[in-house]
Coordinates of C-alpha atoms in Angstrom, one line a residue:
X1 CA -31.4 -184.5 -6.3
X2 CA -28.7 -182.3 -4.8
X3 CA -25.4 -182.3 -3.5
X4 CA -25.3 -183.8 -0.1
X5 CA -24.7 -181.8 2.9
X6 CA -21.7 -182.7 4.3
X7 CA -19.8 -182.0 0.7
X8 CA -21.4 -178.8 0.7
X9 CA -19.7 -178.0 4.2
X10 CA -16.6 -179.6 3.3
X11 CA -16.1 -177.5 0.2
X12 CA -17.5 -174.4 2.0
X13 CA -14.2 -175.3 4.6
X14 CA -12.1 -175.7 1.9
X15 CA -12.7 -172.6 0.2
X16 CA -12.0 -170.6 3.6
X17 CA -16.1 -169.6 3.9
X18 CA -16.5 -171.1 7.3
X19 CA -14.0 -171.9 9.9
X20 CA -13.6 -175.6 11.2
X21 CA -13.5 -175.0 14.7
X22 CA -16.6 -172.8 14.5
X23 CA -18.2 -175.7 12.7
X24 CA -16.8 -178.6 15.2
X25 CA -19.1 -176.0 17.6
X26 CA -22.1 -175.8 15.5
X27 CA -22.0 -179.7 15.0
X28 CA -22.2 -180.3 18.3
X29 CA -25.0 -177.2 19.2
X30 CA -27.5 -178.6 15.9
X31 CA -27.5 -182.2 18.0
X32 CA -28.2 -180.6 21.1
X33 CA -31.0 -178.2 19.5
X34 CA -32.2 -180.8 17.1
X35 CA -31.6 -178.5 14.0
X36 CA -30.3 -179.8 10.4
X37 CA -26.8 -178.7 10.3
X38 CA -26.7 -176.8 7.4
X39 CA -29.3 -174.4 8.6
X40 CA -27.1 -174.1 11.7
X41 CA -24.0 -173.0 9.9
X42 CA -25.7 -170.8 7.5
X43 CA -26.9 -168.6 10.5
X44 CA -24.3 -168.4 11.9
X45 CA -22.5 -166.8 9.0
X46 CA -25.7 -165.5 7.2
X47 CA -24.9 -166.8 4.0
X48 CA -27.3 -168.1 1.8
X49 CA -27.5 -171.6 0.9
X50 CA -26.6 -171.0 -3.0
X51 CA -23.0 -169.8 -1.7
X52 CA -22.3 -173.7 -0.7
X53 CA -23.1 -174.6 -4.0
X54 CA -20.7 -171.7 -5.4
X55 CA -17.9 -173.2 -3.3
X56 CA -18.4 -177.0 -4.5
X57 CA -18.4 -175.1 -7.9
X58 CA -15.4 -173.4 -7.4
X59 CA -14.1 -176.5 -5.6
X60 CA -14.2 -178.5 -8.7
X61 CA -13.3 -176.1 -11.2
X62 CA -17.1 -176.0 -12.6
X63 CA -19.3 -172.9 -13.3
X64 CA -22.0 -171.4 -11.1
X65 CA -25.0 -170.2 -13.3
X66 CA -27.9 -168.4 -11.7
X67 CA -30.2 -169.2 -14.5
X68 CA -32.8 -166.3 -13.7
X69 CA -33.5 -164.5 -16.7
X70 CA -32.3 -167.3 -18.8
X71 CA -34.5 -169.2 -21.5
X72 CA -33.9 -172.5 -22.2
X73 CA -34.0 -173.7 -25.9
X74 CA -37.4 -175.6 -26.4
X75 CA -36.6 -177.9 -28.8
X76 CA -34.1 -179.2 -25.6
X77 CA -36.8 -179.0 -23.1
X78 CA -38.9 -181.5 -25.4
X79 CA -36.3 -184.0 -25.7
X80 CA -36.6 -184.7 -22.0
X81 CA -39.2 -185.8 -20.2
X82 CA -40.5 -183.3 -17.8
X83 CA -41.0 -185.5 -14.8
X84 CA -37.0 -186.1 -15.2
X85 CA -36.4 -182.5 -14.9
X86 CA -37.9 -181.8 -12.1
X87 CA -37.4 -185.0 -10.4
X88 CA -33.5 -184.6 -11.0
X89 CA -33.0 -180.7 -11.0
X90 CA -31.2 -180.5 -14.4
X91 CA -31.9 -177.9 -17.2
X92 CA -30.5 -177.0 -20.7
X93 CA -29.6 -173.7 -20.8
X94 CA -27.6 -173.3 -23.9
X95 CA -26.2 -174.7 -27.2
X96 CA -23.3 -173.8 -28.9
X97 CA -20.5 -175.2 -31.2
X98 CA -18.8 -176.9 -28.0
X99 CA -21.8 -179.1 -27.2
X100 CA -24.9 -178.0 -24.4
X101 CA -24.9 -176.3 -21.2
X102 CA -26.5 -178.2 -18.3
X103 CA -27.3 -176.8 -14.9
X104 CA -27.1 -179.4 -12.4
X105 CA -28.0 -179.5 -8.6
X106 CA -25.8 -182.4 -7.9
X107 CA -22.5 -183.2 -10.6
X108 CA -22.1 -186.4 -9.4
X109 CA -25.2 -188.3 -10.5
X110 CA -23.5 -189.4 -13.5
X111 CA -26.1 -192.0 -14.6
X112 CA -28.8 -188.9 -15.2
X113 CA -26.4 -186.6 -16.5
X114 CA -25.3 -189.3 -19.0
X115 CA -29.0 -190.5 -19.8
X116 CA -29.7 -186.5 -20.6
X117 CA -27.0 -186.3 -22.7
X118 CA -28.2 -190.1 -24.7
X119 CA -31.4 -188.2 -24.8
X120 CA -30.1 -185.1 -26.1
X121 CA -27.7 -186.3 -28.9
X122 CA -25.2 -183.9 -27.9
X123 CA -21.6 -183.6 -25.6
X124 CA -22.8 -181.6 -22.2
X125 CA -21.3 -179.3 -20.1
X126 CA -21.8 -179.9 -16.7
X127 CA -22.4 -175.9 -14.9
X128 CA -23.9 -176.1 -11.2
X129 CA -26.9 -174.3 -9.6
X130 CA -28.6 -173.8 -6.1
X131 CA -31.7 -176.6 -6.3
X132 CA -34.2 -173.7 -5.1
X133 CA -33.2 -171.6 -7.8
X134 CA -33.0 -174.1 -10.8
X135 CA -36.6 -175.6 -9.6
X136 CA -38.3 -172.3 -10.0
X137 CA -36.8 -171.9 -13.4
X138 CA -37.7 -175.1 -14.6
X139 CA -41.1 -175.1 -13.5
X140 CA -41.2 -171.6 -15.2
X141 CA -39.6 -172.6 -18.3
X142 CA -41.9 -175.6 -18.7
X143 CA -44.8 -173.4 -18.2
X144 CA -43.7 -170.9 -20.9
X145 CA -43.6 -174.7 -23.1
X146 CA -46.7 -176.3 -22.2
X147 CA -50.5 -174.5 -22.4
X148 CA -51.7 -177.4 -20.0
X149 CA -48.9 -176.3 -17.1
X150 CA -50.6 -172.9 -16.7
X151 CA -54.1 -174.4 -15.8
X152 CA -51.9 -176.6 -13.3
X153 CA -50.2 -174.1 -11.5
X154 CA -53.6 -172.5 -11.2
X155 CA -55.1 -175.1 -9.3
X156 CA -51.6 -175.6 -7.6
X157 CA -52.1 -172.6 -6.0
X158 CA -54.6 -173.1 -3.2
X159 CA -51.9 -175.6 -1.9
X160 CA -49.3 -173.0 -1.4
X161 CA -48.5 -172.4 2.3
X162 CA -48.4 -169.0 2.5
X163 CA -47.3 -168.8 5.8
X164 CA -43.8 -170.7 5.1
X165 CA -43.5 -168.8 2.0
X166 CA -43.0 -166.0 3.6
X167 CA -41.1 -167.1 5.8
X168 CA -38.7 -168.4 3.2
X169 CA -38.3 -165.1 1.7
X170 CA -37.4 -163.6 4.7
X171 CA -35.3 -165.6 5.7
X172 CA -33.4 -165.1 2.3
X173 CA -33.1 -161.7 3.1
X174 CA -31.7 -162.2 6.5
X175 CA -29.0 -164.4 5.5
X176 CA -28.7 -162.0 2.4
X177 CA -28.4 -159.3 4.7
X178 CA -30.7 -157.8 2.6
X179 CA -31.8 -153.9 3.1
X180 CA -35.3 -154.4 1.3
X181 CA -37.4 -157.4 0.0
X182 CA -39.8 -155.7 -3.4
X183 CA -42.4 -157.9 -4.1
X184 CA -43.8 -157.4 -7.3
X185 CA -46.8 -159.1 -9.5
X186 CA -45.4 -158.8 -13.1
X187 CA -46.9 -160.4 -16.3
X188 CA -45.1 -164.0 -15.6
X189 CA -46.9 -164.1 -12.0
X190 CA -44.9 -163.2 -8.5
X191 CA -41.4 -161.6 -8.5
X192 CA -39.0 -161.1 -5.7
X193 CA -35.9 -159.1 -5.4
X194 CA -33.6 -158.4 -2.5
X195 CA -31.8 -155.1 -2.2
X196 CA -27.9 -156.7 -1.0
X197 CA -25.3 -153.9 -0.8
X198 CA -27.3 -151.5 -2.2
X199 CA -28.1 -153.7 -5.4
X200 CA -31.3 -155.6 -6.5
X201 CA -31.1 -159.7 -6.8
X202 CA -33.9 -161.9 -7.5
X203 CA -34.7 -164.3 -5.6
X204 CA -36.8 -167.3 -7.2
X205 CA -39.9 -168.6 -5.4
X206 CA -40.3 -173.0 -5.5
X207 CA -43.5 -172.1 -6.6
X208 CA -45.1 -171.7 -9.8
X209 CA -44.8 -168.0 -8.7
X210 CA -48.7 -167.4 -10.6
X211 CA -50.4 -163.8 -9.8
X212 CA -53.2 -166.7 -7.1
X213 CA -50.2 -167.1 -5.4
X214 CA -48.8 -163.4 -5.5
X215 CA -52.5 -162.3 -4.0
X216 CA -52.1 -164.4 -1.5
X217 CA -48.9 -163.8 -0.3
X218 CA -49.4 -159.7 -0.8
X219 CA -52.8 -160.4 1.7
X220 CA -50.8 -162.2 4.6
X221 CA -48.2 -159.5 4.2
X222 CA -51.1 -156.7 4.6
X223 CA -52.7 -158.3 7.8
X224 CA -49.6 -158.8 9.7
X225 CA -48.9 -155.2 9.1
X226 CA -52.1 -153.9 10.0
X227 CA -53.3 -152.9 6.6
X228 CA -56.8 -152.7 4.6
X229 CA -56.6 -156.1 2.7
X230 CA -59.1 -155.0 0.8
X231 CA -58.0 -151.8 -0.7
X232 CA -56.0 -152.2 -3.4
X233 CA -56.1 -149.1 -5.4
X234 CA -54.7 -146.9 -3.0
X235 CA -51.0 -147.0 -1.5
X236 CA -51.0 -147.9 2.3
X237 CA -48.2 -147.8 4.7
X238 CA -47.4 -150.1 7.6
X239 CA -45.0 -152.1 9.6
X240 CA -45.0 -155.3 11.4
X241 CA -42.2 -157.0 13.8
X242 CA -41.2 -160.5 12.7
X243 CA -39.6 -163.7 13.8
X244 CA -37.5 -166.0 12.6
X245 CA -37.1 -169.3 14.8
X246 CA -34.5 -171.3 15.6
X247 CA -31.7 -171.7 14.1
X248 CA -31.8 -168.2 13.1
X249 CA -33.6 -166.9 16.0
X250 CA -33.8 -163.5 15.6
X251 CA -37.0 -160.9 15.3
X252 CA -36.5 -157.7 13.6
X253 CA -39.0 -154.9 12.2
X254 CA -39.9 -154.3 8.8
X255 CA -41.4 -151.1 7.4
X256 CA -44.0 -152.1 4.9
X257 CA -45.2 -150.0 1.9
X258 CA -48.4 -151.0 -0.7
X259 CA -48.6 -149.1 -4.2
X260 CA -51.4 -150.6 -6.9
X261 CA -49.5 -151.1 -10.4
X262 CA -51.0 -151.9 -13.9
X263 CA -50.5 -155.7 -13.5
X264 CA -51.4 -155.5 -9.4
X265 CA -50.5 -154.7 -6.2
X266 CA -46.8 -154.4 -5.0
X267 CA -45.2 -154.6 -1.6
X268 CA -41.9 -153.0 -0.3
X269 CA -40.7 -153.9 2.9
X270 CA -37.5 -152.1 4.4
X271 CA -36.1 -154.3 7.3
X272 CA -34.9 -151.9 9.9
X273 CA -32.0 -152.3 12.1
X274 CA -30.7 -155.8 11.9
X275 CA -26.8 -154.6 12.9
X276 CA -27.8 -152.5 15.6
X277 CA -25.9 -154.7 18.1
X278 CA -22.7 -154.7 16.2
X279 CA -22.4 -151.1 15.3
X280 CA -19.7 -149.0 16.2
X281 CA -18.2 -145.9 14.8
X282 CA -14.8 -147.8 13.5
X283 CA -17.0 -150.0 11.0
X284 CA -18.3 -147.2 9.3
X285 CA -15.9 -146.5 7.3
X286 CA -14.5 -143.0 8.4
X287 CA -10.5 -141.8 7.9
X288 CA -8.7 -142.2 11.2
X289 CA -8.4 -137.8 11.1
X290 CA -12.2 -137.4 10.1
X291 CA -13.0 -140.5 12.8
X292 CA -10.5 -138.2 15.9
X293 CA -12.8 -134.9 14.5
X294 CA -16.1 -136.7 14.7
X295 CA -15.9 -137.9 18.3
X296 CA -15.0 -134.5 19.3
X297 CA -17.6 -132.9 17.8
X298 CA -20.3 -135.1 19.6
X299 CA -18.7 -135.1 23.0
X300 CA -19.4 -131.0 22.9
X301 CA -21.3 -130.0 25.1
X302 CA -24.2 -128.0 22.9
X303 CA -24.1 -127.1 19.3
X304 CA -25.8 -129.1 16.4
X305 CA -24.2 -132.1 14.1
X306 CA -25.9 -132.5 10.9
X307 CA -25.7 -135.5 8.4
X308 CA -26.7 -135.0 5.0
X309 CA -27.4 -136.5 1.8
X310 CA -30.6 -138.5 -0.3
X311 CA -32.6 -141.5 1.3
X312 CA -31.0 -144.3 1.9
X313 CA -27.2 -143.2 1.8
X314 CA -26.6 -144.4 5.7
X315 CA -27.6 -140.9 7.8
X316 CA -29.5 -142.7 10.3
X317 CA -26.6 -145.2 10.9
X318 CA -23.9 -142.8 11.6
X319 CA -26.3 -141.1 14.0
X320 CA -27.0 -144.2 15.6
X321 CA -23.3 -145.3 15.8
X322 CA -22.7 -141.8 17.2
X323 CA -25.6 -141.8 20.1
X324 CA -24.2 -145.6 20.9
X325 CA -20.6 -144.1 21.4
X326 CA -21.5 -141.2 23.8
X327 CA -24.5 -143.2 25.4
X328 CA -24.1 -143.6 29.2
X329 CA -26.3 -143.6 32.7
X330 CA -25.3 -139.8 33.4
X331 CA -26.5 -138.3 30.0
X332 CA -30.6 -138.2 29.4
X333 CA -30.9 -139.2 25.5
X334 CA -33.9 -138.7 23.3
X335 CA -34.5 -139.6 19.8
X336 CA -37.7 -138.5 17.6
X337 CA -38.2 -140.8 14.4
X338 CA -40.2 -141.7 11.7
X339 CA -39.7 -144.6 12.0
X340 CA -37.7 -146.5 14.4
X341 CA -34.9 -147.6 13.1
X342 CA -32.8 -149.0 15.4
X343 CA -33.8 -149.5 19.4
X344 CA -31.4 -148.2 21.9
X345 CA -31.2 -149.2 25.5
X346 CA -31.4 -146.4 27.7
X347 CA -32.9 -143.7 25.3
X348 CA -35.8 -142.4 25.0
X349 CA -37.1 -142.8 21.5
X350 CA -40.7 -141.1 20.2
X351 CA -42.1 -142.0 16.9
X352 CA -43.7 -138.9 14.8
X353 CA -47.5 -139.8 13.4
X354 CA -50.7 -138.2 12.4
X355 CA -51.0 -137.0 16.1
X356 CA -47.6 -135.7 16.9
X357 CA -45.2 -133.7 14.5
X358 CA -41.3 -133.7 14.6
X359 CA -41.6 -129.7 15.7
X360 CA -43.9 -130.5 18.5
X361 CA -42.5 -133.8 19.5
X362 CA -39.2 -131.6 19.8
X363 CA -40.9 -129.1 21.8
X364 CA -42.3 -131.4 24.2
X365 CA -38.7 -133.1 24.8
X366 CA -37.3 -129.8 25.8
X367 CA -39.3 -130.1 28.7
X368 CA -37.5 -133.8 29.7
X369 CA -34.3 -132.1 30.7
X370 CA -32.2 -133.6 27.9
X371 CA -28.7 -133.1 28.0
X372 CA -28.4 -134.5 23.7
X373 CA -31.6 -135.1 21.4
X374 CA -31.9 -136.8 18.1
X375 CA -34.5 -135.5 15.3
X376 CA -34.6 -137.9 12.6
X377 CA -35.2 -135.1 10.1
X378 CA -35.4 -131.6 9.3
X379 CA -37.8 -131.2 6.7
X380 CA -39.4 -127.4 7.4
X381 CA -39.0 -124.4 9.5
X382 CA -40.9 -125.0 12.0
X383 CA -38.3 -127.8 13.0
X384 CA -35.2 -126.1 11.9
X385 CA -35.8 -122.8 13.9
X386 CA -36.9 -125.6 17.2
X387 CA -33.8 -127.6 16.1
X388 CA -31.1 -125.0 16.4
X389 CA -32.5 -123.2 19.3
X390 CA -32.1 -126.5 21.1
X391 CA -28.7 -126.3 20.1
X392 CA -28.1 -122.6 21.5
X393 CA -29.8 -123.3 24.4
X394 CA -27.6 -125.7 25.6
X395 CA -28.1 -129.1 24.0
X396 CA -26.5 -131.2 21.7
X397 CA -28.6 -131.9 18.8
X398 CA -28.0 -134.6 16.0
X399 CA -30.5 -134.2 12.8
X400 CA -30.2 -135.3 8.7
X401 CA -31.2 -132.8 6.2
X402 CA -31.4 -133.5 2.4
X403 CA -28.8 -131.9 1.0
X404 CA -26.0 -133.1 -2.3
X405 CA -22.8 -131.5 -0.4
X406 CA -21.5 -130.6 3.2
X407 CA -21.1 -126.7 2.6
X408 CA -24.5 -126.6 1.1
X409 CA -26.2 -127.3 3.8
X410 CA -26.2 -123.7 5.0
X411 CA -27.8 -122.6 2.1
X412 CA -30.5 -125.1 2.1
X413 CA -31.5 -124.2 5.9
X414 CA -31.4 -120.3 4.9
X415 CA -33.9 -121.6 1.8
X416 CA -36.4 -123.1 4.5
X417 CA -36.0 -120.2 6.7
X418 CA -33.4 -119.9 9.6
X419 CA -31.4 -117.2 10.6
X420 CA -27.7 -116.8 9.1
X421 CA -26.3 -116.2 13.0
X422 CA -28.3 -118.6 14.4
X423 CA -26.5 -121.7 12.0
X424 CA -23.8 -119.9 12.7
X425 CA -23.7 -120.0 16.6
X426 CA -24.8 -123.1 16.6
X427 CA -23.3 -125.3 14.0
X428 CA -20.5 -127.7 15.0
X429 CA -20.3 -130.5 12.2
X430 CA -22.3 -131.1 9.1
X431 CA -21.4 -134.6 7.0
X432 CA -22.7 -135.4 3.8
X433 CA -22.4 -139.1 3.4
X434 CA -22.7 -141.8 0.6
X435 CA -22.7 -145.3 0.3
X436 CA -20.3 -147.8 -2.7
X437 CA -20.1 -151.4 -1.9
X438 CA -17.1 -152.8 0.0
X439 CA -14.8 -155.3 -2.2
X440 CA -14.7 -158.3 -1.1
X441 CA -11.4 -159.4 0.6
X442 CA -11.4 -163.1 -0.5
X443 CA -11.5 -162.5 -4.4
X444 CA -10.4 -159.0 -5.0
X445 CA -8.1 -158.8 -7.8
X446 CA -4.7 -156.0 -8.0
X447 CA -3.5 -154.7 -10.9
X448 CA -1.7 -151.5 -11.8
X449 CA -4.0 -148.5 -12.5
X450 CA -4.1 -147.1 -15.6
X451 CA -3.2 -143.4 -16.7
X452 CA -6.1 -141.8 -16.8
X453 CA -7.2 -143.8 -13.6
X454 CA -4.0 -142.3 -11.6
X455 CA -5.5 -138.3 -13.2
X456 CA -8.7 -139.6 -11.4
X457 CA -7.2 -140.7 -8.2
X458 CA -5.2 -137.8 -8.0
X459 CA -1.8 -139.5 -7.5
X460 CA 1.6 -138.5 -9.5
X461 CA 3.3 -142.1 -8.6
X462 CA 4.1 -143.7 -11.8
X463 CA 3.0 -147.3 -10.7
X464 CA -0.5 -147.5 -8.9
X465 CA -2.2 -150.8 -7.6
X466 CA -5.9 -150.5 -7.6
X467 CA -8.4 -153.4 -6.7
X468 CA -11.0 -154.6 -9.1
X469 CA -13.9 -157.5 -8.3
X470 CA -13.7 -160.8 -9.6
X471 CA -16.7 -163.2 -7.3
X472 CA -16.9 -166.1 -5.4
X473 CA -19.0 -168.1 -3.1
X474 CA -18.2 -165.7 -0.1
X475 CA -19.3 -163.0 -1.8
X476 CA -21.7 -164.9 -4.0
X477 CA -20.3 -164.3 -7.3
X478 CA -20.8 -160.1 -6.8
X479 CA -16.9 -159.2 -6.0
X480 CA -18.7 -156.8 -3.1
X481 CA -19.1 -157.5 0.5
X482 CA -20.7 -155.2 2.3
X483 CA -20.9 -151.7 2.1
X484 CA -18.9 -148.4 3.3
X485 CA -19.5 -144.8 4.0
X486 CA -18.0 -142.3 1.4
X487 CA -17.8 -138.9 3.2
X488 CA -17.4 -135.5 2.9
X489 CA -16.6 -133.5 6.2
X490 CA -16.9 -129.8 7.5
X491 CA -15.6 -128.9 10.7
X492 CA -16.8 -125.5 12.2
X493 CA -14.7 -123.4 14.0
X494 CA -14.9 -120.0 15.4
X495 CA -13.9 -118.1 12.2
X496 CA -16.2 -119.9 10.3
X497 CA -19.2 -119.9 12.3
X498 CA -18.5 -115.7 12.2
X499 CA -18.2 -116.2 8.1
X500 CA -21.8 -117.5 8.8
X501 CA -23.4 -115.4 10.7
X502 CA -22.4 -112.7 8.3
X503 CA -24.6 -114.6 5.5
X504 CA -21.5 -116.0 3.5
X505 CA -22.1 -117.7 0.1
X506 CA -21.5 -121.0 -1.0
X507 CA -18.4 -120.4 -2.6
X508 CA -16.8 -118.2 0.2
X509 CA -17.3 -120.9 3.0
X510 CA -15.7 -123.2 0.5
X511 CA -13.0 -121.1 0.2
X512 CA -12.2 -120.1 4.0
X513 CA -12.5 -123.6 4.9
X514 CA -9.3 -124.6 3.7
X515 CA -8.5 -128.1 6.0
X516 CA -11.5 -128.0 7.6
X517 CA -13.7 -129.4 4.9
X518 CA -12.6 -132.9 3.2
X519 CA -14.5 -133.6 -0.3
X520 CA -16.2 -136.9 -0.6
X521 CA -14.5 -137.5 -4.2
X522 CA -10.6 -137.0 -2.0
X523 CA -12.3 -139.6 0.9
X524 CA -13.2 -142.1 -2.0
X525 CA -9.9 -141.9 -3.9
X526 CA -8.3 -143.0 -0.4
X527 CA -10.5 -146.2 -0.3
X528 CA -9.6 -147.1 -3.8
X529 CA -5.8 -147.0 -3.1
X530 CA -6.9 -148.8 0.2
X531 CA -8.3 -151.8 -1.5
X532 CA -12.0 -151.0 0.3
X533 CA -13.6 -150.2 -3.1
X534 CA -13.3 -149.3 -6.9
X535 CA -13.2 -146.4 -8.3
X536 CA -16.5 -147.1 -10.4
X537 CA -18.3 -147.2 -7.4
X538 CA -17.3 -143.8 -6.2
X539 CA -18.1 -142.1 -9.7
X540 CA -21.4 -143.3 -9.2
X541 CA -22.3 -141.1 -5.7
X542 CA -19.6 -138.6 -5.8
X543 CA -18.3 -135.6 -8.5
X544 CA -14.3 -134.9 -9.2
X545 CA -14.4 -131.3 -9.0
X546 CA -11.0 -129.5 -10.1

């Protein structure tokens, strides 16, 4: 049993999670389109369904447990019949001096939640969970109790519908917002995790999750994404476009990625570009003077703007944010990629394979009469030196380049080859760029900062408020929302561009910058003071140096 689902929408209102005049809308589409409500209002927000459950929690002054990782007692699992469980959702998670801990899908079924604690001998205390969640952990628990459970999930199995199964996870990740779904075959059967703001989460299968099942679902993965189902000892790499039907409604493409393991195959898959639509320069997370330097830099008319920094840390995003700004019918745009991240109207966008290389796809786009071109990355000469002769010849060229800080960029294109004065003459912007997770605005917590927290921030003020996470349902108990771009900024000018061309060091570019370059460690401490993140977050991507 579970809660119903008009309490869970009542107490999602209630706790300021969704609006009631969006809802009174959705109400009224779900009857037209013939959809359960609940999925309705869940894609509209893309929240999962646990978060509901966090907010009747929260509502009532009860925990939320996720009990993933948890093991239940035993000697508690055999006082209760297992049909009971499972028919009712409920599971002992813990004992102590103040009586038992019982996860519950529904709080109000009183007459089972007093007939557990009759069975049990013991004062409970009531803690609630998300049904799909607590399911899978029962049925895992139970199997971990009983030798005869493992022969029936075996033969269990073949009744999986692999098709909705995968479907389930992916629509997890969607209303996750999830970057990355890692689907793994561990010792305990199938395991999924989402990647959400950076972050791994499981998510728990309603399955007995057994390595039949994990075959299975790997297989169907595989042949939508155009992959040899039969090699497994070999890593293979893929994609496949996917879609998710009403009330979601949306199709996206996912990057897939195979890699045999000691306990099986495991499956990666990176879903590409699902806020293409909603993108805009202002949401990345820029200061307003870095945001003013930015969109002059790509308005010029030829020159080169790099973005640098490890996989992962948002390149592609800004560029994409950037090409959406300046995109209009008089300029002739074109992108090269591996892969295709996000799909822009009007701009013509090749994909790099075994047939075609960045260097000659770049080549071959010269001959287009582009006015601004896009190369997803700059990984040898041969691109570099086609790359910023591009730029000299009268284009505006946007690239990424792995590199740990702005000003070392230069030295890492002189390492793979290029000329000091043709950087130099070319060069108009290079941004490193980071990712932290955004705090979430309905549960942050202030407080005053602490000394050595102020040495860090780099603020004299005696009182400091800083912003530290706490969790709730519309952030799902994480204290982060979202996530932000942490950057560090070099703005080339004439006298630097000569300081480059002359073969400067490291060390002397850093120095002549002066106001021209912005560290990422200054951009972060801003955020902080802001409220948009903690300062733990930005020790974790960038370096205080003195």
């Amino acid at each position: 049993m579970s809660i119903a689902i008009e309490q869970l929408i009542d107490a999602a209102v209630r706790q300021r999670l969704i609006d009631a005049e969006i809802l009174a809308h959705l109400r009224t589409e779900a009857r037209r389109k013939r959809v359960d409500l609940l999925d309705a209002v869940t894609a509209h927000y893309r929240l999962p369904v646990s978060a509901f459950y966090r907010a009747v929690a929260e509502l009532r002054g009860l925990p939320f447990v996720d009990p993933t990782g948890t093991t239940p007692p035993p000697d508690l699992l055999k006082k209760i019949p297992q049909a009971l469980l499972r028919r009712k959702a409920i599971l002992p998670l813990s004992e102590n001096t103040e009586g038992i801990l019982l996860a519950v899908a529904d709080p109000d079924d009183r007459a089972t939640i007093d007939s557990i604690q009759r069975l049990l001998g013991r004062n409970v205390r009531l803690a609630v969970a998300d049904p799909n969640t607590l399911n899978a952990m029962i049925s895992r628990s139970l199997a971990a109790t009983s030798q005869g459970q493992a022969a029936t999930a075996v033969s269990q199995a073949a009744e999986v519908d692999l098709v909705a199964l995968l479907n389930d996870v992916l629509k997890e990740a969607f209303l996750r917002r999830a970057s990355d779904v890692h689907i793994v075959q561990e010792e305990f059967g199938l395991r999924v995790r989402l990647r959400v703001d950076g972050a791994l989460q499981d998510y728990n299968l309603n399955t007995d999750g057994n390595n039949t099942v994990a075959n299975g679902l790997i297989s169907r993965i595989k042949v939508l994404s155009n992959l040899d189902i039969a090699e497994q000892r070999e890593p293979q790499d893929g994609g496949m476009s996917y879609y998710l039907p009403p009330p979601i409604d949306s199709e996206f493409n996912i990057r897939v990625a195979t890699a045999p393991t000691r306990l099986g195959e495991r499956v990666t898959m990176r879903i590409l570009g699902q806020e293409a639509q909603n993108l805009t320069l202002e949401k990345l997370g820029m200061s307003a003077d870095d945001l003013v330097m930015f969109r002059q830099a790509i308005r010029k008319p030829f020159g080169m703007i790099l973005l640098t920094g490890p996989t992962g840390s948002g390149k592609s995003t800004t560029l994409f944010a950037a090409l959406q700004e300046i995109n209009s019918p008089d300029l002739n745009i074109m992108t090269v990629e591996n892969p295709i991240e996000y799909v822009m109207e009007g701009v013509s966008q090749i994909q790099t394979g075994p047939k075609i290389s960045f260097a000659g796809a770049l080549r071959s786009l010269l001959r287009h009469d582009p006015d601004v071109l896009m190369v997803g990355e700059i990984r040898d000469e041969e691109t570099a030196d086609v790359a910023l002769k591009a730029a000299m010849t009268g284009h505006l060229v946007f690239s990424t380049l792995h590199t740990n800080t702005a000003a070392g960029t230069v030295a890492r294109l002189i390492d793979i080859g290029c000329e000091p004065f043709l950087i130099g003459s070319t060069m108009n912007a290079v941004i490193a760029q980071r990712l932290v997770r955004r705090l979430c605005p309905h549960c942050r917590l202030e407080r005053t900062a602490t000394e050595e927290e102020r040495h860090l921030l780099c603020v004299t003020e005696k009182k400091v408020n800083v912003y530290e996470p706490k969790g709730c349902a519309y952030c799902q108990g994480t204290g982060y929302r979202g996530r932000l771009g942490l950057f560090e900024t070099l703005w080339f000018d004439e006298e630097l561009s000569k300081l480059v061309s002359r073969n400067c060091t490291e060390e002397e570019l850093v120095s002549c910058a002066g106001s021209r370059l912005r560290s990422m460690w200054n951009d972060g401490c801003t955020k902080v003071l802001s409220g948009a993140t903690t300062l733990a977050e930005i020790q974790t991507v960038a370096i205080k140096r003195d």
